[in-house]
């Protein structure tokens, strides 16, 4: 089951009553769109008939980036919706996939829309959709992501410091966990970014699947508009602003100067030793996740190299580098 948060402040839904209200609002909108003879079509400009889906991977600076979308939505006149899946399950049931695709494509009142949530990639073409949403994402060095998540579960972060975390009270360091062969730091826990990009096929979630790795690479190249890396988040935002100003106009400056952009930092995080890193790097799972990360990084750097120029240590977006000529037949 998924719930989309629709009020203007977009709080997380925690009570059954709030979830019931959200479901009721969704049903009301769906009924307005499907009732025989009662639907009033909303005509959208091509610029407004756009949906972006950010199927965010946990602990990749996703909250920092999403805060920018929230800060800009009123000024740039688009909607932001959080996809809140039950128990943060990244795999939707088949019936929820249908509901989600229907909502995203036909919910004209929410266009232009920016949807974000911890959900694995979903191929809208399978459902007969002609105009697919624009997918974007950010990934991170796999060991750094796992270390951050490990401490996040124990100590939380400075975004909601009072919230009790699942592993709160466990003082064991990441190094101690790896040395003891703990389950929370096992190589299998590295297997996350590949399945998020691979999607909803069962093989995507088969830890260590070479097919899943290749499918994730294929989707990254063919189905994602842009995939950035946590380590170069500002450049990712700069490219989005240049390419999709309808949503991201002002994003780069906001990231550089805004408080929310730097708000969420995992507390009590201790960097792992070289010995711990070396032990994890012996795993075939790390080798595959790292291969995917390096693949994404190379692609991102390729896109960036053709979109910006450097001057005095600063990056600048290139102006338009093409024009049209020899246009026939000549107009009278």
Short mmCIF file of C-alpha atoms in Angstrom, two decimals:
data_model
loop_
_atom_site.label_atom_id
_atom_site.label_comp_id
_atom_site.label_asym_id
_atom_site.label_seq_id
_atom_site.Cartn_x
_atom_site.Cartn_y
_atom_site.Cartn_z
CA UNK A 1 0.00 0.00 0.00
CA UNK A 2 1.21 3.51 -0.64
CA UNK A 3 -0.07 6.89 0.46
CA UNK A 4 0.76 10.17 -1.24
CA UNK A 5 0.97 13.17 1.03
CA UNK A 6 -1.07 15.97 -0.38
CA UNK A 7 -1.47 18.84 2.04
CA UNK A 8 0.65 21.90 1.62
CA UNK A 9 3.04 21.13 4.47
CA UNK A 10 3.53 17.52 3.33
CA UNK A 11 3.99 15.89 6.78
CA UNK A 12 4.71 12.18 7.11
CA UNK A 13 1.58 10.17 7.81
CA UNK A 14 1.82 8.31 11.11
CA UNK A 15 -1.77 7.76 12.26
CA UNK A 16 -4.49 5.58 10.85
CA UNK A 17 -6.82 8.57 10.71
CA UNK A 18 -4.45 10.61 8.58
CA UNK A 19 -3.90 7.69 6.23
CA UNK A 20 -7.64 7.19 5.86
CA UNK A 21 -8.04 10.88 4.98
CA UNK A 22 -5.26 10.62 2.40
CA UNK A 23 -6.83 7.55 0.79
CA UNK A 24 -10.20 9.28 0.75
CA UNK A 25 -8.74 12.32 -1.01
CA UNK A 26 -7.09 10.11 -3.62
CA UNK A 27 -10.38 8.26 -4.24
CA UNK A 28 -12.25 11.55 -4.62
CA UNK A 29 -9.83 12.73 -7.28
CA UNK A 30 -9.96 9.38 -9.08
CA UNK A 31 -13.77 9.50 -9.05
CA UNK A 32 -13.74 12.97 -10.57
CA UNK A 33 -11.49 11.68 -13.33
CA UNK A 34 -13.47 8.52 -14.09
CA UNK A 35 -17.14 9.37 -13.51
CA UNK A 36 -19.11 8.99 -16.74
CA UNK A 37 -20.03 12.32 -18.23
CA UNK A 38 -18.86 14.28 -15.20
CA UNK A 39 -15.18 14.68 -15.93
CA UNK A 40 -14.02 18.14 -16.83
CA UNK A 41 -10.71 17.81 -18.65
CA UNK A 42 -7.96 20.04 -17.40
CA UNK A 43 -5.94 21.33 -20.33
CA UNK A 44 -2.25 21.48 -19.53
CA UNK A 45 0.46 23.31 -21.40
CA UNK A 46 3.19 21.00 -22.63
CA UNK A 47 5.57 22.62 -20.16
CA UNK A 48 3.23 21.77 -17.28
CA UNK A 49 2.37 18.22 -18.37
CA UNK A 50 5.52 16.89 -16.74
CA UNK A 51 6.17 14.50 -13.87
CA UNK A 52 9.54 13.83 -12.28
CA UNK A 53 10.07 10.71 -10.17
CA UNK A 54 12.99 10.65 -7.77
CA UNK A 55 13.06 7.06 -6.48
CA UNK A 56 15.58 7.93 -3.83
CA UNK A 57 18.07 5.41 -2.49
CA UNK A 58 18.39 5.63 1.33
CA UNK A 59 21.41 7.47 2.75
CA UNK A 60 22.56 9.11 -0.47
CA UNK A 61 21.83 12.74 0.57
CA UNK A 62 18.28 12.24 -0.67
CA UNK A 63 16.71 14.35 2.08
CA UNK A 64 19.10 17.22 1.38
CA UNK A 65 18.16 17.17 -2.29
CA UNK A 66 14.43 16.73 -1.66
CA UNK A 67 14.42 19.75 0.65
CA UNK A 68 15.45 21.84 -2.33
CA UNK A 69 12.43 20.61 -4.28
CA UNK A 70 10.16 21.56 -1.37
CA UNK A 71 11.76 24.98 -1.01
CA UNK A 72 11.33 25.77 -4.71
CA UNK A 73 7.87 24.31 -5.39
CA UNK A 74 5.83 27.41 -4.50
CA UNK A 75 8.12 29.79 -6.36
CA UNK A 76 8.43 27.60 -9.46
CA UNK A 77 4.77 26.51 -9.30
CA UNK A 78 4.85 22.73 -9.17
CA UNK A 79 3.70 20.10 -6.68
CA UNK A 80 5.86 17.86 -4.49
CA UNK A 81 4.46 14.55 -3.29
CA UNK A 82 6.08 11.97 -1.03
CA UNK A 83 5.43 8.31 -1.91
CA UNK A 84 5.07 6.78 1.54
CA UNK A 85 5.19 3.00 1.21
CA UNK A 86 4.20 0.77 4.11
CA UNK A 87 7.29 -0.16 6.16
CA UNK A 88 9.39 1.59 3.49
CA UNK A 89 9.01 -1.42 1.23
CA UNK A 90 10.65 -0.49 -2.11
CA UNK A 91 8.66 -3.14 -4.02
CA UNK A 92 5.00 -2.39 -4.72
CA UNK A 93 2.35 -5.03 -5.17
CA UNK A 94 1.07 -5.43 -8.72
CA UNK A 95 -2.22 -3.73 -7.83
CA UNK A 96 -0.39 -0.81 -6.23
CA UNK A 97 1.79 -0.50 -9.30
CA UNK A 98 -1.37 -0.04 -11.36
CA UNK A 99 -2.76 2.50 -8.90
CA UNK A 100 0.48 4.43 -8.78
CA UNK A 101 0.86 4.59 -12.56
CA UNK A 102 -2.75 5.74 -12.85
CA UNK A 103 -2.30 8.45 -10.22
CA UNK A 104 0.92 9.80 -11.67
CA UNK A 105 -0.27 9.91 -15.27
CA UNK A 106 -3.88 11.08 -14.84
CA UNK A 107 -3.73 13.28 -11.74
CA UNK A 108 -3.66 16.53 -13.68
CA UNK A 109 -4.29 18.68 -10.61
CA UNK A 110 -0.86 17.60 -9.35
CA UNK A 111 1.01 18.48 -12.55
CA UNK A 112 3.69 19.55 -12.93
CA UNK A 113 4.66 17.12 -10.20
CA UNK A 114 7.78 15.98 -8.36
CA UNK A 115 7.29 12.58 -6.72
CA UNK A 116 9.89 11.19 -4.34
CA UNK A 117 10.15 8.06 -2.22
CA UNK A 118 12.15 4.93 -1.46
CA UNK A 119 10.67 2.91 -4.32
CA UNK A 120 12.50 0.80 -6.87
CA UNK A 121 12.31 1.72 -10.55
CA UNK A 122 8.96 1.04 -12.21
CA UNK A 123 8.64 0.75 -15.98
CA UNK A 124 5.56 2.80 -16.91
CA UNK A 125 5.64 1.46 -20.49
CA UNK A 126 4.48 -1.94 -19.20
CA UNK A 127 1.18 -0.32 -18.32
CA UNK A 128 0.53 1.19 -21.75
CA UNK A 129 1.57 4.70 -20.80
CA UNK A 130 2.54 6.82 -23.80
CA UNK A 131 4.21 9.70 -21.95
CA UNK A 132 6.48 8.33 -19.26
CA UNK A 133 7.67 10.33 -16.26
CA UNK A 134 11.20 11.67 -16.01
CA UNK A 135 13.31 9.56 -13.65
CA UNK A 136 16.26 11.03 -11.74
CA UNK A 137 18.36 9.65 -8.89
CA UNK A 138 21.55 9.95 -6.85
CA UNK A 139 23.83 7.13 -5.75
CA UNK A 140 26.77 6.90 -3.37
CA UNK A 141 29.96 4.94 -2.78
CA UNK A 142 28.47 1.64 -1.53
CA UNK A 143 30.58 1.27 1.62
CA UNK A 144 30.10 4.90 2.61
CA UNK A 145 26.36 4.50 2.13
CA UNK A 146 26.25 1.36 4.33
CA UNK A 147 28.34 2.97 7.08
CA UNK A 148 26.05 6.00 7.10
CA UNK A 149 22.96 3.79 7.28
CA UNK A 150 24.49 1.67 10.07
CA UNK A 151 25.01 4.69 12.34
CA UNK A 152 21.75 6.30 11.27
CA UNK A 153 19.82 3.31 12.64
CA UNK A 154 21.58 3.74 15.99
CA UNK A 155 22.00 7.47 16.49
CA UNK A 156 19.72 9.14 13.96
CA UNK A 157 20.65 12.51 12.49
CA UNK A 158 20.28 16.22 13.03
CA UNK A 159 17.13 16.38 10.88
CA UNK A 160 14.86 14.78 13.51
CA UNK A 161 17.16 14.30 16.50
CA UNK A 162 14.39 13.36 18.93
CA UNK A 163 13.09 10.42 16.90
CA UNK A 164 13.92 7.02 18.40
CA UNK A 165 15.73 4.81 15.89
CA UNK A 166 15.34 1.07 15.42
CA UNK A 167 18.81 0.15 16.73
CA UNK A 168 19.05 2.89 19.34
CA UNK A 169 21.13 1.78 22.33
CA UNK A 170 23.47 -0.43 20.31
CA UNK A 171 26.88 1.19 20.84
CA UNK A 172 28.87 -1.27 18.69
CA UNK A 173 30.95 0.51 16.06
CA UNK A 174 30.85 -0.47 12.41
CA UNK A 175 34.39 -1.84 12.72
CA UNK A 176 33.34 -4.01 15.67
CA UNK A 177 30.30 -5.22 13.76
CA UNK A 178 32.37 -6.29 10.75
CA UNK A 179 34.97 -7.98 12.96
CA UNK A 180 32.23 -9.93 14.73
CA UNK A 181 30.48 -10.88 11.47
CA UNK A 182 27.30 -8.99 12.42
CA UNK A 183 24.25 -9.05 10.17
CA UNK A 184 23.80 -5.26 10.03
CA UNK A 185 27.18 -4.80 8.36
CA UNK A 186 27.27 -7.99 6.28
CA UNK A 187 28.18 -7.66 2.58
CA UNK A 188 24.59 -8.57 1.70
CA UNK A 189 23.54 -5.21 3.14
CA UNK A 190 25.48 -3.52 0.35
CA UNK A 191 22.97 -4.88 -2.19
CA UNK A 192 20.60 -1.94 -2.52
CA UNK A 193 21.50 0.52 -5.26
CA UNK A 194 21.50 -2.17 -7.95
CA UNK A 195 17.97 -3.43 -7.15
CA UNK A 196 16.65 0.14 -6.83
CA UNK A 197 17.68 0.76 -10.43
CA UNK A 198 16.90 -2.75 -11.66
CA UNK A 199 13.24 -2.55 -10.64
CA UNK A 200 10.36 -4.79 -9.68
CA UNK A 201 11.51 -8.09 -11.21
CA UNK A 202 12.24 -10.87 -8.73
CA UNK A 203 15.77 -11.33 -10.04
CA UNK A 204 16.55 -7.70 -9.16
CA UNK A 205 16.40 -8.61 -5.47
CA UNK A 206 18.43 -11.80 -5.81
CA UNK A 207 21.61 -10.73 -4.00
CA UNK A 208 24.65 -11.00 -6.24
CA UNK A 209 22.70 -11.41 -9.50
CA UNK A 210 24.77 -10.46 -12.54
CA UNK A 211 21.54 -10.06 -14.54
CA UNK A 212 20.30 -7.49 -12.02
CA UNK A 213 23.54 -5.52 -12.35
CA UNK A 214 23.29 -5.41 -16.14
CA UNK A 215 19.60 -4.47 -16.00
CA UNK A 216 20.39 -1.67 -13.55
CA UNK A 217 23.04 -0.36 -15.93
CA UNK A 218 20.62 -0.56 -18.85
CA UNK A 219 17.93 1.34 -16.94
CA UNK A 220 20.39 3.99 -15.79
CA UNK A 221 21.39 4.73 -19.38
CA UNK A 222 18.02 4.33 -21.08
CA UNK A 223 15.36 5.20 -18.50
CA UNK A 224 16.94 7.87 -16.30
CA UNK A 225 17.26 11.48 -17.36
CA UNK A 226 20.18 12.10 -15.00
CA UNK A 227 21.84 10.17 -12.17
CA UNK A 228 24.22 12.03 -9.91
CA UNK A 229 26.52 10.98 -7.09
CA UNK A 230 26.40 12.12 -3.49
CA UNK A 231 30.02 13.17 -3.59
CA UNK A 232 29.27 15.68 -6.38
CA UNK A 233 25.73 16.70 -5.46
CA UNK A 234 26.15 20.39 -6.26
CA UNK A 235 27.15 19.59 -9.84
CA UNK A 236 24.11 17.30 -10.16
CA UNK A 237 21.85 20.14 -9.03
CA UNK A 238 23.55 22.57 -11.41
CA UNK A 239 22.92 20.27 -14.37
CA UNK A 240 19.27 19.79 -13.39
CA UNK A 241 18.76 23.54 -13.17
CA UNK A 242 20.23 24.02 -16.63
CA UNK A 243 18.26 21.19 -18.23
CA UNK A 244 14.95 21.37 -16.31
CA UNK A 245 14.53 25.01 -15.20
CA UNK A 246 10.75 24.56 -14.92
CA UNK A 247 11.44 22.70 -11.67
CA UNK A 248 14.96 23.62 -10.62
CA UNK A 249 15.34 27.32 -11.39
CA UNK A 250 17.26 28.77 -8.44
CA UNK A 251 18.32 25.36 -7.09
CA UNK A 252 22.07 25.83 -7.32
CA UNK A 253 22.09 29.08 -5.39
CA UNK A 254 19.69 27.64 -2.83
CA UNK A 255 21.93 24.62 -2.31
CA UNK A 256 24.96 26.82 -1.81
CA UNK A 257 23.32 29.22 0.61
CA UNK A 258 20.25 27.52 2.07
CA UNK A 259 20.23 25.97 5.54
CA UNK A 260 18.05 22.97 4.73
CA UNK A 261 20.43 21.71 2.07
CA UNK A 262 23.02 20.89 4.70
CA UNK A 263 20.64 19.96 7.50
CA UNK A 264 20.66 16.18 7.53
CA UNK A 265 23.89 14.65 8.83
CA UNK A 266 24.14 11.28 10.54
CA UNK A 267 25.40 11.75 14.09
CA UNK A 268 28.05 9.73 15.94
CA UNK A 269 29.39 8.34 12.66
CA UNK A 270 32.89 6.86 12.85
CA UNK A 271 34.82 6.20 9.68
CA UNK A 272 35.78 2.53 9.20
CA UNK A 273 39.41 1.45 9.31
CA UNK A 274 41.35 0.38 6.24
CA UNK A 275 41.16 -3.21 7.51
CA UNK A 276 37.35 -3.08 7.70
CA UNK A 277 37.10 -1.61 4.20
CA UNK A 278 39.49 -4.22 2.81
CA UNK A 279 37.44 -7.01 4.35
CA UNK A 280 34.22 -5.77 2.75
CA UNK A 281 35.96 -5.26 -0.58
CA UNK A 282 36.75 -8.97 -0.73
CA UNK A 283 33.05 -9.65 -1.20
CA UNK A 284 31.64 -10.30 -4.68
CA UNK A 285 28.62 -8.24 -3.67
CA UNK A 286 30.79 -5.19 -3.01
CA UNK A 287 32.56 -5.71 -6.33
CA UNK A 288 29.22 -5.66 -8.16
CA UNK A 289 27.78 -2.68 -6.27
CA UNK A 290 31.05 -0.82 -6.76
CA UNK A 291 31.02 -1.67 -10.48
CA UNK A 292 27.58 -0.12 -10.73
CA UNK A 293 28.68 2.95 -8.77
CA UNK A 294 31.74 3.44 -10.99
CA UNK A 295 29.55 2.99 -14.07
CA UNK A 296 27.14 5.68 -12.83
CA UNK A 297 29.99 8.00 -11.88
CA UNK A 298 31.59 7.68 -15.31
CA UNK A 299 28.28 8.44 -17.02
CA UNK A 300 27.64 11.45 -14.79
CA UNK A 301 31.11 12.84 -15.40
CA UNK A 302 30.65 12.36 -19.15
CA UNK A 303 27.39 14.33 -19.08
CA UNK A 304 28.97 17.04 -16.97
CA UNK A 305 32.02 17.35 -19.22
CA UNK A 306 29.77 18.14 -22.18
CA UNK A 307 27.57 20.59 -20.28
CA UNK A 308 29.93 22.86 -18.35
CA UNK A 309 33.24 24.64 -18.62
CA UNK A 310 35.67 25.53 -15.86
CA UNK A 311 37.05 29.02 -15.25
CA UNK A 312 39.08 30.09 -12.23
CA UNK A 313 38.09 26.94 -10.37
CA UNK A 314 34.35 27.50 -10.93
CA UNK A 315 32.02 25.55 -13.19
CA UNK A 316 29.77 27.40 -15.65
CA UNK A 317 26.94 25.97 -17.71
CA UNK A 318 27.62 26.13 -21.45
CA UNK A 319 25.36 28.26 -23.61
CA UNK A 320 23.38 26.67 -26.45
CA UNK A 321 25.84 25.21 -28.95
CA UNK A 322 23.59 24.45 -31.90
CA UNK A 323 21.35 26.38 -34.27
CA UNK A 324 19.27 25.71 -37.39
CA UNK A 325 20.10 26.73 -40.96
CA UNK A 326 19.33 25.84 -44.58
CA UNK A 327 15.64 25.68 -43.76
CA UNK A 328 13.49 24.72 -46.78
CA UNK A 329 11.11 25.35 -48.36
CA UNK A 330 11.58 29.07 -47.94
CA UNK A 331 8.64 30.89 -46.47
CA UNK A 332 7.08 33.64 -48.60
#
